[in-house]
GROMACS .gro file of C-alpha atoms in nm:
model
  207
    1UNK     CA    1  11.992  10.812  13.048
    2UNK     CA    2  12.143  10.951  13.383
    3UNK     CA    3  12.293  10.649  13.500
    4UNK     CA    4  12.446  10.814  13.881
    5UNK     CA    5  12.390  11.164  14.067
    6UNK     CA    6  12.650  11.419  14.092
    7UNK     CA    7  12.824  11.321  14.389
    8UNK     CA    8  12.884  11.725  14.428
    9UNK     CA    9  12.482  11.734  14.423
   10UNK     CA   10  12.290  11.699  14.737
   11UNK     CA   11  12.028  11.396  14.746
   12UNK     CA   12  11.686  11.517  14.616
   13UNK     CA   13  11.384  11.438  14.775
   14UNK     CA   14  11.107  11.238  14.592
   15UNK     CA   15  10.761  11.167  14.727
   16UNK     CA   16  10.553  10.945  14.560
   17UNK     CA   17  10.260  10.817  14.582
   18UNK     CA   18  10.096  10.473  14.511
   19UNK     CA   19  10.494  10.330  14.489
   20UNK     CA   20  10.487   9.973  14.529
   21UNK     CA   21  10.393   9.854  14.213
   22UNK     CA   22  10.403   9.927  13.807
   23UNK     CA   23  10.542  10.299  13.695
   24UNK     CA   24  10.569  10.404  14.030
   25UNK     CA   25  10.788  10.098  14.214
   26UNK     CA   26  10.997  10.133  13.893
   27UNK     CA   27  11.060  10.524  13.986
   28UNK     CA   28  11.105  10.457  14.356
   29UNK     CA   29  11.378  10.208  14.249
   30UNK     CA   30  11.546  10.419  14.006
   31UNK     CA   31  11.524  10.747  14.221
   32UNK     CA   32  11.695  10.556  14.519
   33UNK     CA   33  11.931  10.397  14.239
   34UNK     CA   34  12.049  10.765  14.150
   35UNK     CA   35  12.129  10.852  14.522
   36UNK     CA   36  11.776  11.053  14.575
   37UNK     CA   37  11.584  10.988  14.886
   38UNK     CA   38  11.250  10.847  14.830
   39UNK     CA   39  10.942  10.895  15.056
   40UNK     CA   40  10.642  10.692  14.916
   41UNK     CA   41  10.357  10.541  15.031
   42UNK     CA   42  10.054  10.288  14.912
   43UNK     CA   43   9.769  10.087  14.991
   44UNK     CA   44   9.890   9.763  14.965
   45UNK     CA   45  10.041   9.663  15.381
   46UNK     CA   46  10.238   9.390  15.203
   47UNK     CA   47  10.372   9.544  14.900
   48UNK     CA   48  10.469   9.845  15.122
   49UNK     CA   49  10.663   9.584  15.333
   50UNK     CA   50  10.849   9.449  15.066
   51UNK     CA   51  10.924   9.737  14.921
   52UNK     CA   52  11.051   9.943  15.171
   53UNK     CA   53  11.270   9.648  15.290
   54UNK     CA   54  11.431   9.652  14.903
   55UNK     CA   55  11.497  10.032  14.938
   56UNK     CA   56  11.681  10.003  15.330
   57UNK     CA   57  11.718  10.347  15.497
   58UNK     CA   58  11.700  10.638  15.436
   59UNK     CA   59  11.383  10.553  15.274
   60UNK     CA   60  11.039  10.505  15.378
   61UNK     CA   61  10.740  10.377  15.230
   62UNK     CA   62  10.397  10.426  15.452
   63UNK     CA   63  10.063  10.287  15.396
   64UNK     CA   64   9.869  10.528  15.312
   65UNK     CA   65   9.560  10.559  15.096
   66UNK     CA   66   9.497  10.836  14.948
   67UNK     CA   67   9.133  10.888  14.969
   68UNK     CA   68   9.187  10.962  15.318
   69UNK     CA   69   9.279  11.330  15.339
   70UNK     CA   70   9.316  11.296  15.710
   71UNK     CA   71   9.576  11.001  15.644
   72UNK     CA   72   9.764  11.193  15.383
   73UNK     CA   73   9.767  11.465  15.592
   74UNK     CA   74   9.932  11.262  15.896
   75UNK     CA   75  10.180  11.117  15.620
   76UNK     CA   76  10.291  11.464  15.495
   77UNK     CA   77  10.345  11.556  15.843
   78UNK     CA   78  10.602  11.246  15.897
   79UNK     CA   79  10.755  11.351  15.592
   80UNK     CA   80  10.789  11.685  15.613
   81UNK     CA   81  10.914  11.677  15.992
   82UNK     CA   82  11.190  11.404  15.848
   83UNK     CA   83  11.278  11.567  15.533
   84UNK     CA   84  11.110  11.879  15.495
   85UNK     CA   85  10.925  11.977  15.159
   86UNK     CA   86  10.999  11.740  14.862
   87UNK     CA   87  11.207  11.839  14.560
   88UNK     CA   88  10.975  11.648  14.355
   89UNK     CA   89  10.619  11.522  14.425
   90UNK     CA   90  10.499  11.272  14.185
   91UNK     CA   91  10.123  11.186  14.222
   92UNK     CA   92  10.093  10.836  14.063
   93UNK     CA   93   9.829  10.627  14.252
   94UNK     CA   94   9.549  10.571  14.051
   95UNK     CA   95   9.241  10.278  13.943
   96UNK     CA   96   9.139  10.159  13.606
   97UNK     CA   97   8.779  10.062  13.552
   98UNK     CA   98   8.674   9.725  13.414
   99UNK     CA   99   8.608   9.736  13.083
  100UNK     CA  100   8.260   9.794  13.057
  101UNK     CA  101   8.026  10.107  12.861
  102UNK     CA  102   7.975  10.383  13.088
  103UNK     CA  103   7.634  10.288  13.145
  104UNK     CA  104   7.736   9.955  13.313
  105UNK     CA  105   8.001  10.072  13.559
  106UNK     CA  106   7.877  10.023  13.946
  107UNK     CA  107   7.833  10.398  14.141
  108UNK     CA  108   8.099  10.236  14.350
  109UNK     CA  109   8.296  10.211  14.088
  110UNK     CA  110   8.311  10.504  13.906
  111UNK     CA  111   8.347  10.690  14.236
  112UNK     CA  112   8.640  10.496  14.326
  113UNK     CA  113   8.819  10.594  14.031
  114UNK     CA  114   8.731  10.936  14.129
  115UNK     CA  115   8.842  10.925  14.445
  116UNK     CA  116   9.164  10.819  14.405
  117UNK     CA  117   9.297  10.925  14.063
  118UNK     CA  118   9.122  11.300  14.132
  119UNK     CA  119   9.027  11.366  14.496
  120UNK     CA  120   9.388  11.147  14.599
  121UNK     CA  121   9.611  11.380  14.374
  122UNK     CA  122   9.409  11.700  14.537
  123UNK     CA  123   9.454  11.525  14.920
  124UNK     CA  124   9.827  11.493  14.855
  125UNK     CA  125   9.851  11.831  14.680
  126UNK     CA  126   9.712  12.001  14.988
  127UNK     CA  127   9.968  11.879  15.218
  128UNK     CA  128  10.239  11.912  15.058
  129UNK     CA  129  10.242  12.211  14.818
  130UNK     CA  130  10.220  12.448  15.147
  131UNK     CA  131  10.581  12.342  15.204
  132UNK     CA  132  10.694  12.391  14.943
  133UNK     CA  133  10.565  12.733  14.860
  134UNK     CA  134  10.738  12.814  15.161
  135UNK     CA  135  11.078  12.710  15.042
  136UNK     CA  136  11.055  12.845  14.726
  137UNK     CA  137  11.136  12.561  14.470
  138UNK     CA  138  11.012  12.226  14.407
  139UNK     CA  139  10.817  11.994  14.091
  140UNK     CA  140  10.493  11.867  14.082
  141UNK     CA  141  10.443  11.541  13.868
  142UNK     CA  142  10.084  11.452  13.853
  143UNK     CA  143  10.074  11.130  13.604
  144UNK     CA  144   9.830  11.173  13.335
  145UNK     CA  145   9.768  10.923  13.055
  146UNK     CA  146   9.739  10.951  12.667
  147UNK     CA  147   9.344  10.877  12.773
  148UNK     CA  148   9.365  11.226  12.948
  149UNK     CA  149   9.400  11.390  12.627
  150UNK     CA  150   9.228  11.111  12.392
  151UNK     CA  151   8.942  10.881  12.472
  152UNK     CA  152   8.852  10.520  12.351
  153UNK     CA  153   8.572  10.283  12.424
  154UNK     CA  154   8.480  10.126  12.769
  155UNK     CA  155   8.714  10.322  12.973
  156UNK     CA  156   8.572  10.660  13.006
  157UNK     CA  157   8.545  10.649  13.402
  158UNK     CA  158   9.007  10.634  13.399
  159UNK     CA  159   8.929  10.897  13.056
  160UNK     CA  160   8.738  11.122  13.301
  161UNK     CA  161   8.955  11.127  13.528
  162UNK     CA  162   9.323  11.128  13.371
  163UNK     CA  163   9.085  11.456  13.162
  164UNK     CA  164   9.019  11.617  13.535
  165UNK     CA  165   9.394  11.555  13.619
  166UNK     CA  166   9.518  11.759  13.321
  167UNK     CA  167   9.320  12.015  13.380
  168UNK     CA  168   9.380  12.023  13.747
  169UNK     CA  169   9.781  12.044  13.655
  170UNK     CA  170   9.772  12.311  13.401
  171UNK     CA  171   9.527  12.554  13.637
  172UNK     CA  172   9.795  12.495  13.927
  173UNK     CA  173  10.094  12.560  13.786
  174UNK     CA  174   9.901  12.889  13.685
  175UNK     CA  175   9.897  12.942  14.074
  176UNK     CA  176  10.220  12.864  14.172
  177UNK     CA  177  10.466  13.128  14.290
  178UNK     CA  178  10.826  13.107  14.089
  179UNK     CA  179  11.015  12.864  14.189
  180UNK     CA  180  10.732  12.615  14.175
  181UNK     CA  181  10.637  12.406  13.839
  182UNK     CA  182  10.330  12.139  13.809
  183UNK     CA  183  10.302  11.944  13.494
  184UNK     CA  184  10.106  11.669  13.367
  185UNK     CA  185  10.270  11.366  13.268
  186UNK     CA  186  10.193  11.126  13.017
  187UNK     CA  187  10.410  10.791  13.054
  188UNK     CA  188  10.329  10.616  12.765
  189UNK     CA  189  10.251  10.275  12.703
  190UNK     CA  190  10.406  10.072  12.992
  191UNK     CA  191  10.356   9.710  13.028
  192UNK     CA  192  10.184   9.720  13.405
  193UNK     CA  193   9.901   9.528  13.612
  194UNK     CA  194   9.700   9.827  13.540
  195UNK     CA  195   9.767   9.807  13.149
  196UNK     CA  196   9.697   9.418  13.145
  197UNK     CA  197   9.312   9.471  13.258
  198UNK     CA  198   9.250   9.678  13.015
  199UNK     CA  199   9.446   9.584  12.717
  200UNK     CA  200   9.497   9.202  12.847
  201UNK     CA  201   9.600   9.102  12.479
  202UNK     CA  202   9.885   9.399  12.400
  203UNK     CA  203  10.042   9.479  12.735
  204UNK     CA  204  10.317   9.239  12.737
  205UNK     CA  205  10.434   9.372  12.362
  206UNK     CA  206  10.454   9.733  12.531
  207UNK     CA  207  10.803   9.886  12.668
   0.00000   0.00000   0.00000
């Protein structure tokens, strides 16, 4: 594992989104660790506190929620006017349903899952891929889930989406100039809030 950046390397910059907790405070941590610049943002006023207090200058966290495509757009504006387009933009706010069959999860519910695991990755995608077109270079990380490409029992709202997000990867890095390169991403088993309300009994036994 890279342990420190090539000193000889300029600081990449790394947006991500839904940062200040589980996979993606780890990343925001580790990115700044290496030297990179991080620009996140989440939902959470608190957590965003704390966490952008923990990470000092130059990084930012913003709250932001990603359903809001008029708020994301307003946060890619900040960032792009402070650090211009993003080496690497790593979409990683997302829900997980209760555990319940399909038939028993609320409207609400289901459509919150929606709108933030699908319509959030689109909302930051549109914001932010412009600029970096326009450079010329730059990764997308959208963060799937073995449930994107498997399914199980009582979770097929987070199965429909983390299915929509693969799909939504693979058919844009089919539109994406050179340069450019969008990939789903699959983390694994990670012991996280998100894990524990699904698989309450396991989590804690994951890595």
């Amino acid at each position: 594992m890279k342990t420190h950046r090539n000193e000889s390397e300029p600081p990449r910059t790394i947006v991500i989104t839904g940062c200040t907790r589980g996979i993606g405070r780890a990343l925001a941590l580790e990115f700044a660790r290496l030297g990179h610049v991080v620009q996140g943002c989440g939902r959470d006023a608190r957590r965003v506190e704390e966490l952008a207090l923990a990470l000092g200058e130059p990084h930012t966290v913003d709250v932001v929620d990603v359903r809001d495509d008029g708020a994301v757009k307003r946060w890619a504006e900040r960032v792009l006017a402070l650090r211009g387009a993003p080496d690497l933009l790593l979409n990683n706010a997302a829900l997980m349903n209760d555990l319940a069959p399909l038939w028993k999860v609320p409207a609400e519910e289901f459509d919150a899952l929606v709108d933030v695991n699908v319509k959030g990755v689109a909302n930051t995608l549109r914001h932010f891929v412009p600029a970096m077109i326009e450079r010329g270079r730059g990764v997308i990380v959208n963060l799937s889930s073995g449930w994107g490409r498997s399914v199980d029992a009582e979770v097929a709202p987070y199965c429909t989406t983390k299915w929509a997000i693969e799909g939504l990867s693979r058919a844009l890095a089919l539109e994406l100039p050179p340069g450019l390169a969008c990939v789903p991403l699959s983390p694994g088993v990670v012991d996280t809030d998100m894990l524990r309300r699904c698989w309450s009994d396991n989590a804690s036994r994951s890595s």
